[in-house]
Tab-separated table of C-alpha atoms and ligand atoms in Angstrom:
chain	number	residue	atom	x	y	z
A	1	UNK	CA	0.000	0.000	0.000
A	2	UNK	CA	0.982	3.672	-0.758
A	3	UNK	CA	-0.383	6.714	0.935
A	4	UNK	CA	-0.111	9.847	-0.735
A	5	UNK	CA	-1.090	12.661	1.192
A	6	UNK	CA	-1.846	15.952	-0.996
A	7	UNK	CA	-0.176	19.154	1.082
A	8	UNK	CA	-0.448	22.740	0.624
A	9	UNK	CA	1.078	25.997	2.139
A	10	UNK	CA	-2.254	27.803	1.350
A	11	UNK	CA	-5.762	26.846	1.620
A	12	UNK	CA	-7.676	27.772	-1.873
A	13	UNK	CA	-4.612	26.230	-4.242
A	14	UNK	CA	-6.868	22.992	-5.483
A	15	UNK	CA	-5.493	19.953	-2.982
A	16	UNK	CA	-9.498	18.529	-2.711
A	17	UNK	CA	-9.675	18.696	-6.295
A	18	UNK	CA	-6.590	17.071	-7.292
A	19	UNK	CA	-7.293	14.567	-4.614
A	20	UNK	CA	-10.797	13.609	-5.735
A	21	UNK	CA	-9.724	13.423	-9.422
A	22	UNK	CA	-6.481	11.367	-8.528
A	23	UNK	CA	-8.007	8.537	-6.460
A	24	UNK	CA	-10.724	8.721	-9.574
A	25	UNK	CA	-7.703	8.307	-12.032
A	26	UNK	CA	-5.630	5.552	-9.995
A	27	UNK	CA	-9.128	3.765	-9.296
A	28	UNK	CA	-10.492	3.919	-13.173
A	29	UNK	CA	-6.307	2.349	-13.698
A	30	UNK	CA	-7.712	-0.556	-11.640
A	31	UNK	CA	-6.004	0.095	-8.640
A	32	UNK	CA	-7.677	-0.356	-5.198
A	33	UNK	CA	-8.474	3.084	-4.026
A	34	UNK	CA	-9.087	4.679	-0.889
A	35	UNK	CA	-9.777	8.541	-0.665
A	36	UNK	CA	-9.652	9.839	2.788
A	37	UNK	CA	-10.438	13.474	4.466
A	38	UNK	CA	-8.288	14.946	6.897
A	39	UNK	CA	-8.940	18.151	6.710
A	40	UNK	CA	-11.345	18.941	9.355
A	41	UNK	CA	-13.443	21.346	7.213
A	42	UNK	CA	-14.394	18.030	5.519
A	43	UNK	CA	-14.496	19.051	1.778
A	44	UNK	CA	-13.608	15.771	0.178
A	45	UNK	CA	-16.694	14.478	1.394
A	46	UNK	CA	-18.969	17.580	1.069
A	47	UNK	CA	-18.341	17.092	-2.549
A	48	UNK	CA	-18.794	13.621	-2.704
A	49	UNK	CA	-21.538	12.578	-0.345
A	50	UNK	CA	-24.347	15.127	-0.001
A	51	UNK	CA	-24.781	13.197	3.632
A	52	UNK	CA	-21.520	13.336	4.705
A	53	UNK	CA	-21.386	15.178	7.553
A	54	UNK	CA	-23.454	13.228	9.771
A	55	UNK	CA	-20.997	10.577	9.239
A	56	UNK	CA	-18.124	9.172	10.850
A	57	UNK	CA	-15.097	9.045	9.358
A	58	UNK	CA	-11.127	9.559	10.042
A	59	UNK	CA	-11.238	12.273	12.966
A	60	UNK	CA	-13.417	9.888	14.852
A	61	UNK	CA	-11.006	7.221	13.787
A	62	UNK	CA	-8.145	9.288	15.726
A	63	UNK	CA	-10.186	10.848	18.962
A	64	UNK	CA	-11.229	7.018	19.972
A	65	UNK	CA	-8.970	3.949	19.877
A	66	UNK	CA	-12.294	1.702	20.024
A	67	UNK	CA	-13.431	3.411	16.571
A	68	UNK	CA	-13.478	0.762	14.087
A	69	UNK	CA	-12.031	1.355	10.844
A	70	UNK	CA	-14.559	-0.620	8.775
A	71	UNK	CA	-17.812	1.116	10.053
A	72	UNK	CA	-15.714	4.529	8.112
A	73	UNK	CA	-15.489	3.157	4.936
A	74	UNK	CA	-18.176	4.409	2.454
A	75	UNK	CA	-18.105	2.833	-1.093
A	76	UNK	CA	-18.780	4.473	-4.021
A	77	UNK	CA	-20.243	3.609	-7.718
A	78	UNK	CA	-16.915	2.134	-8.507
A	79	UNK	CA	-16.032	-1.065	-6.485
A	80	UNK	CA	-12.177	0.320	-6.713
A	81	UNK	CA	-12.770	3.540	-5.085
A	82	UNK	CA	-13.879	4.004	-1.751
A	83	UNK	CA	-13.977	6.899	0.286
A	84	UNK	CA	-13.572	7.931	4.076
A	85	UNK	CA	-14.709	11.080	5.643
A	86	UNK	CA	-13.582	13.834	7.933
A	87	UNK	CA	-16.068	12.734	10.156
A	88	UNK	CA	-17.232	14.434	13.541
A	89	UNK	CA	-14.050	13.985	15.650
A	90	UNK	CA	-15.832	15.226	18.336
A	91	UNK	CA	-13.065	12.672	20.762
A	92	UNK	CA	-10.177	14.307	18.494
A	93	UNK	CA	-11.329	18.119	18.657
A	94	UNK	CA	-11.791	17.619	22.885
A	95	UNK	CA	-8.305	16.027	22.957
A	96	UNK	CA	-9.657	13.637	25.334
A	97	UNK	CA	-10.653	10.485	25.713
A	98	UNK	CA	-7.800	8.296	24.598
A	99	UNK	CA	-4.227	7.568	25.610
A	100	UNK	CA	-2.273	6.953	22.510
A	101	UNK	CA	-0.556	10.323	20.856
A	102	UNK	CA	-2.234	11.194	17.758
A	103	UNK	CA	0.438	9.789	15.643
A	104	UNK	CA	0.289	6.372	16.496
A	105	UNK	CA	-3.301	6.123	16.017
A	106	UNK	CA	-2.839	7.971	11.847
A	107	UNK	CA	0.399	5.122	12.041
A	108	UNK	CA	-2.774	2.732	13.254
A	109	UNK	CA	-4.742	3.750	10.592
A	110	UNK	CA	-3.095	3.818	7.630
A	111	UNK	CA	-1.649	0.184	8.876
A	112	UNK	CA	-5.370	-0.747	8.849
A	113	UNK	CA	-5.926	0.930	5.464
A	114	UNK	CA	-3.359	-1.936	4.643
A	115	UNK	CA	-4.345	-5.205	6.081
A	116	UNK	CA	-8.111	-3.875	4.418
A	117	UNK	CA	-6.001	-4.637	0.847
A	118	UNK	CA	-5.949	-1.050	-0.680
A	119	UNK	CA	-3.198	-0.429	-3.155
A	120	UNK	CA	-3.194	3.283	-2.843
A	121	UNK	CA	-4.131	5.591	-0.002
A	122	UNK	CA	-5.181	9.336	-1.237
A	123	UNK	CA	-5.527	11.940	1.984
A	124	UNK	CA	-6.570	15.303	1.158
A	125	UNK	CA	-5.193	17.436	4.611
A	126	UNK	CA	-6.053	20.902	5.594
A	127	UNK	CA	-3.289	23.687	4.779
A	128	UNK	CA	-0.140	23.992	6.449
A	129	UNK	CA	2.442	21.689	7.723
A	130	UNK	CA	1.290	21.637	11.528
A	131	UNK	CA	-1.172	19.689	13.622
A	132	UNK	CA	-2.893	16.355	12.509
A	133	UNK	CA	-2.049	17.244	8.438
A	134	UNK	CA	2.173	17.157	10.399
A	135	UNK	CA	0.799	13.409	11.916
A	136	UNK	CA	-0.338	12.277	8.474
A	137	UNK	CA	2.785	13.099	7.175
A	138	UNK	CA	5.033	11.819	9.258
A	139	UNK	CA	3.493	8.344	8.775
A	140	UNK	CA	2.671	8.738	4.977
A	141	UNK	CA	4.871	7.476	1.537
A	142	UNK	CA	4.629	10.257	-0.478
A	143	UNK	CA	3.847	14.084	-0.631
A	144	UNK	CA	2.179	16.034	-3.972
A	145	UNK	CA	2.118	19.600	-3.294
A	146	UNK	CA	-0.716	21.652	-5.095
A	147	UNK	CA	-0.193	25.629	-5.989
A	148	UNK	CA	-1.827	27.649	-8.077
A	149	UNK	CA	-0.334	29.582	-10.773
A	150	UNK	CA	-0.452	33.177	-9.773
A	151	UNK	CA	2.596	35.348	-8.882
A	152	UNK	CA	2.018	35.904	-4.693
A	153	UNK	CA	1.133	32.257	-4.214
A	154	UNK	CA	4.448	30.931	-5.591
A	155	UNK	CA	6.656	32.879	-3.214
A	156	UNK	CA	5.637	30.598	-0.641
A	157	UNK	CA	6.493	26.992	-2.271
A	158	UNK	CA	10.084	27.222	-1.347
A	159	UNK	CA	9.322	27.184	1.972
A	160	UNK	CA	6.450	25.102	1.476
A	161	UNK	CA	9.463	22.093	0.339
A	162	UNK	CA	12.097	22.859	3.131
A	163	UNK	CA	9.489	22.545	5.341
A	164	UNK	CA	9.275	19.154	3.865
A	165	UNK	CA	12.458	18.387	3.751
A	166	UNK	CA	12.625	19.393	7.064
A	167	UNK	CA	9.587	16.969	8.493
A	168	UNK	CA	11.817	13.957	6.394
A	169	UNK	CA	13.869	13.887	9.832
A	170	UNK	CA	10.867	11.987	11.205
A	171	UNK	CA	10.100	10.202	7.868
A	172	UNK	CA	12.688	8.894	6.365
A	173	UNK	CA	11.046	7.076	3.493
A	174	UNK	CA	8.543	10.370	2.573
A	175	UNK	CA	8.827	10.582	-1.100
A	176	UNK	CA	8.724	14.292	-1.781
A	177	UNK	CA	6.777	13.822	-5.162
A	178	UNK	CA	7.347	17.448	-6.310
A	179	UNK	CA	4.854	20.294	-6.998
A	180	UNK	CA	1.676	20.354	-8.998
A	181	UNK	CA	1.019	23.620	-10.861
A	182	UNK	CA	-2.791	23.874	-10.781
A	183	UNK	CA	-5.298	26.444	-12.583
A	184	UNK	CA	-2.864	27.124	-14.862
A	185	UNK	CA	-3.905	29.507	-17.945
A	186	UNK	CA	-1.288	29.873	-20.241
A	187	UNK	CA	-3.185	32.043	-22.365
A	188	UNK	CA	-2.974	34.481	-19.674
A	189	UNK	CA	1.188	36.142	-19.322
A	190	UNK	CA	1.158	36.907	-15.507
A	191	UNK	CA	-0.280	32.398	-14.852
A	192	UNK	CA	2.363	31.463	-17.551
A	193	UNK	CA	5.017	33.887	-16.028
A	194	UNK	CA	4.272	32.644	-12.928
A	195	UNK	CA	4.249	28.680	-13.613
A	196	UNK	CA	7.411	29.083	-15.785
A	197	UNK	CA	9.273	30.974	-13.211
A	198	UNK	CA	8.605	28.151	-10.544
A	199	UNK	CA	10.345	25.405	-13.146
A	200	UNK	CA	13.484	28.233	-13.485
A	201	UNK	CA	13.468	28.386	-9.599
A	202	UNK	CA	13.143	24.729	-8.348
A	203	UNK	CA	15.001	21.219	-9.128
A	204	UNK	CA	13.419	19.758	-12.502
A	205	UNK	CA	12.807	16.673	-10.329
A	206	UNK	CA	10.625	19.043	-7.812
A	207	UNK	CA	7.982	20.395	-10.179
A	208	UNK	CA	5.833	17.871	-12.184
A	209	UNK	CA	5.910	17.492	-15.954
A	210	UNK	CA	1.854	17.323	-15.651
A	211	UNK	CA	-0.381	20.671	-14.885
A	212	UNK	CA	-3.190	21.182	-14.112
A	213	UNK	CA	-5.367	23.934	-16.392
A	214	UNK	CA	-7.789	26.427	-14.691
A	215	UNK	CA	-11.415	24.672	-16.210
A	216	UNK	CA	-14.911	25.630	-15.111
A	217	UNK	CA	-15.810	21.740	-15.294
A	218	UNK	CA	-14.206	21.892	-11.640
A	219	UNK	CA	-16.474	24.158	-10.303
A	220	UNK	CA	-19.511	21.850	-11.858
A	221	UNK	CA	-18.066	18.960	-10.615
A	222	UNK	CA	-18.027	19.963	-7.464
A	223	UNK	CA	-21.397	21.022	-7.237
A	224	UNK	CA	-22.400	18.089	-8.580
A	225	UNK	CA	-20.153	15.984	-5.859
A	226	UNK	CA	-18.660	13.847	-8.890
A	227	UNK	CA	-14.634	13.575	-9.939
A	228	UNK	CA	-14.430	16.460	-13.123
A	229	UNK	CA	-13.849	13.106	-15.221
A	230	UNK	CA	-17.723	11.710	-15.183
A	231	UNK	CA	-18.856	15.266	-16.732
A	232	UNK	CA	-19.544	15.787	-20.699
A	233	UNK	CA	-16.369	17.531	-22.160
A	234	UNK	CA	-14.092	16.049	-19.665
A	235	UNK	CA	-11.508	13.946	-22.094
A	236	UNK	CA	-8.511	16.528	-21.769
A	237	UNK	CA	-8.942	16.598	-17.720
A	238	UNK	CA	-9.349	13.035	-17.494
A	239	UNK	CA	-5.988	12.887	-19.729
A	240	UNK	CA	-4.203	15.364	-17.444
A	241	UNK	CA	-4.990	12.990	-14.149
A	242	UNK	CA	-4.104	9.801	-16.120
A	243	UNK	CA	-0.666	11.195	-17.552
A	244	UNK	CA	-0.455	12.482	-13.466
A	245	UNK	CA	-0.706	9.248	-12.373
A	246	UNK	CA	1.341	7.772	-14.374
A	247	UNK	CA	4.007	9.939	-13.896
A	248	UNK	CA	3.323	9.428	-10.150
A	249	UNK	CA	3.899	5.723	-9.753
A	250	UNK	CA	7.033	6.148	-11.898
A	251	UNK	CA	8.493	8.490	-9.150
A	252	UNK	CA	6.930	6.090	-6.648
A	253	UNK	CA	8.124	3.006	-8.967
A	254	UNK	CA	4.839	1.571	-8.543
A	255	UNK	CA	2.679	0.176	-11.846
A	256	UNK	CA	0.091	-1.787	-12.062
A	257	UNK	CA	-0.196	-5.359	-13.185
A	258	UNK	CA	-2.187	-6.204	-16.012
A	259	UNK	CA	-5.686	-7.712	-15.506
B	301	ADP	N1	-7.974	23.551	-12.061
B	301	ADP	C1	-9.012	24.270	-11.591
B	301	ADP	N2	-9.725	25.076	-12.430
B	301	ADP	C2	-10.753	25.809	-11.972
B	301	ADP	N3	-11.180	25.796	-10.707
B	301	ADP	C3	-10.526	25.019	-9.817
B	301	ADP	C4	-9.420	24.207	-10.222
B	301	ADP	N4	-8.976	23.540	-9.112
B	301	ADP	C5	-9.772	23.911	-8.097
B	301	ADP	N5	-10.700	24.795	-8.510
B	301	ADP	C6	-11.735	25.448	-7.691
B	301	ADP	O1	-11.056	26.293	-6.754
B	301	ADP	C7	-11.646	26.205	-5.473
B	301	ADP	C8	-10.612	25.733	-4.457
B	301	ADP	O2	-10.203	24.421	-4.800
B	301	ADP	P1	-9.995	23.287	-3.708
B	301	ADP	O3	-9.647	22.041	-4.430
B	301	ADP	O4	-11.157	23.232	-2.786
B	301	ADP	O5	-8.715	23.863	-2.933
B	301	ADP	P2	-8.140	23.483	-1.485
B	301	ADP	O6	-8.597	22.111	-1.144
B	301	ADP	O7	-6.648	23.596	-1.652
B	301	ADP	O8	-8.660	24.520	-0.535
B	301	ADP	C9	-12.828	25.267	-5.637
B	301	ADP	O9	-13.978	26.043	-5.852
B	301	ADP	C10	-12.516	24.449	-6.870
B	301	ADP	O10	-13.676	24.018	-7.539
B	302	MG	MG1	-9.600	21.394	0.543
């Protein structure tokens, strides 16, 4: 199993997005997909289940060692993507009502996401490198690291990546996957300027080869709660998040077997 955990600086710069329409591309490959929410505003599941917030999910998982993982789980119209929650976390919110540190119960977690037989582990997290998103990454395999294409926002990746680098102390094996340019509009100089002056500034190997284009299917699709890939029109952005995978297990080294 690999966990990929999809970390931002800045809240606003597309992680839920990317993360929905990843675990939609690895699960359409035929992987065995599981899309989980820890950011505790809950997006990932706001846009996918209209009744998600009166369920449990992985904050209740963390605030109460005698949560079971399985009762979580909610399935989805593809039988290779399934999806967890933020939850209510009520237990991890009070910060009482359990003895292990919040680390060992995401290390719990993901070792259950495991033994369940998932292939690949998608976690959207809330912005910033601190708190529970700092837990998730500390026990996670890799690390894809949204920003937009605008001037301001790509001051901050730099720092975003020694922060990173940084947290690798406690994670040896974190795969620093690189950044994902998102809403990108290359039509427009000051997005282009901006993207292109992010490859001049960082390692080749930090920035991927795939963007992501600024497309108002995004904004339907997540009104509609579906991956962008389902809607009419969709073939380039489906083609973006398949090349994106695929240029994500061959960081990772990861590729799947033929059925
Ligand atoms: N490539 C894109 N093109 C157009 N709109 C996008 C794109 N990616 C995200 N959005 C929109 O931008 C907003 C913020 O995206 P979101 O994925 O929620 O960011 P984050 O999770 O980092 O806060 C949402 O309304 C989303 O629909
Ligand atoms: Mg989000």
């Amino acid at each position: 199993m690999t966990s990929i955990v999809v970390s931002s600086q800045k809240g606003g710069v597309g992680k839920t997005t990317v993360s929905i329409n990843l675990a939609f591309a690895f699960a359409r490959a035929g992987w065995n997909v599981l899309l989980v929410d820890s950011d505790p505003q809950g997006s990932v599941g706001l846009s996918l289940t209209r009744q998600s917030r009166k369920l449990l999910g992985f904050f209740d998982y963390i605030g109460d060692e005698k949560q079971r993982f399985d009762k979580l789980v909610v399935p989805t119209r593809m039988n290779t993507l399934s999806m967890i929650p933020a939850g209510q976390g009520e237990g991890y919110e009070l910060g009482g009502g359990y003895d292990e540190s919040v680390a060992d119960r995401v290390k719990n977690f993901l070792g259950d996401v495991e033994s369940r037989g998932y292939d690949i582990c998608i976690m959207d997290s809330a912005a910033g490198l601190f708190g529970i998103t700092r837990d998730v990454l500390v026990s996670a395999d890799a690390v894809l690291v949204p920003q937009q294409a605008e001037p301001l926002g790509i001051r901050s990746v730099p720092k975003m990546l020694q922060g990173l680098t940084e947290l690798r102390a406690n994670n040896t094996k974190l795969s620093i996957l690189g950044v994902l340019l998102t809403m990108v509009q290359r039509e427009l100089e000051e997005s282009a300027e901006a993207a292109d002056g992010l490859r001049e500034l960082l390692p080749a190997q930090l920035v991927m080869k795939q963007e992501v284009t600024r497309d108002g299917l995004f904004l339907k699709a997540s009104s509609k709660g579906v991956p962008v890939g389902v809607l009419q029109g969709s073939a380039r952005l489906l083609n973006t998040f398949d090349d994106l995978r695929l240029e994500i297990e061959s960081k990772l080294g990861i590729s799947q077997k033929l059925k």
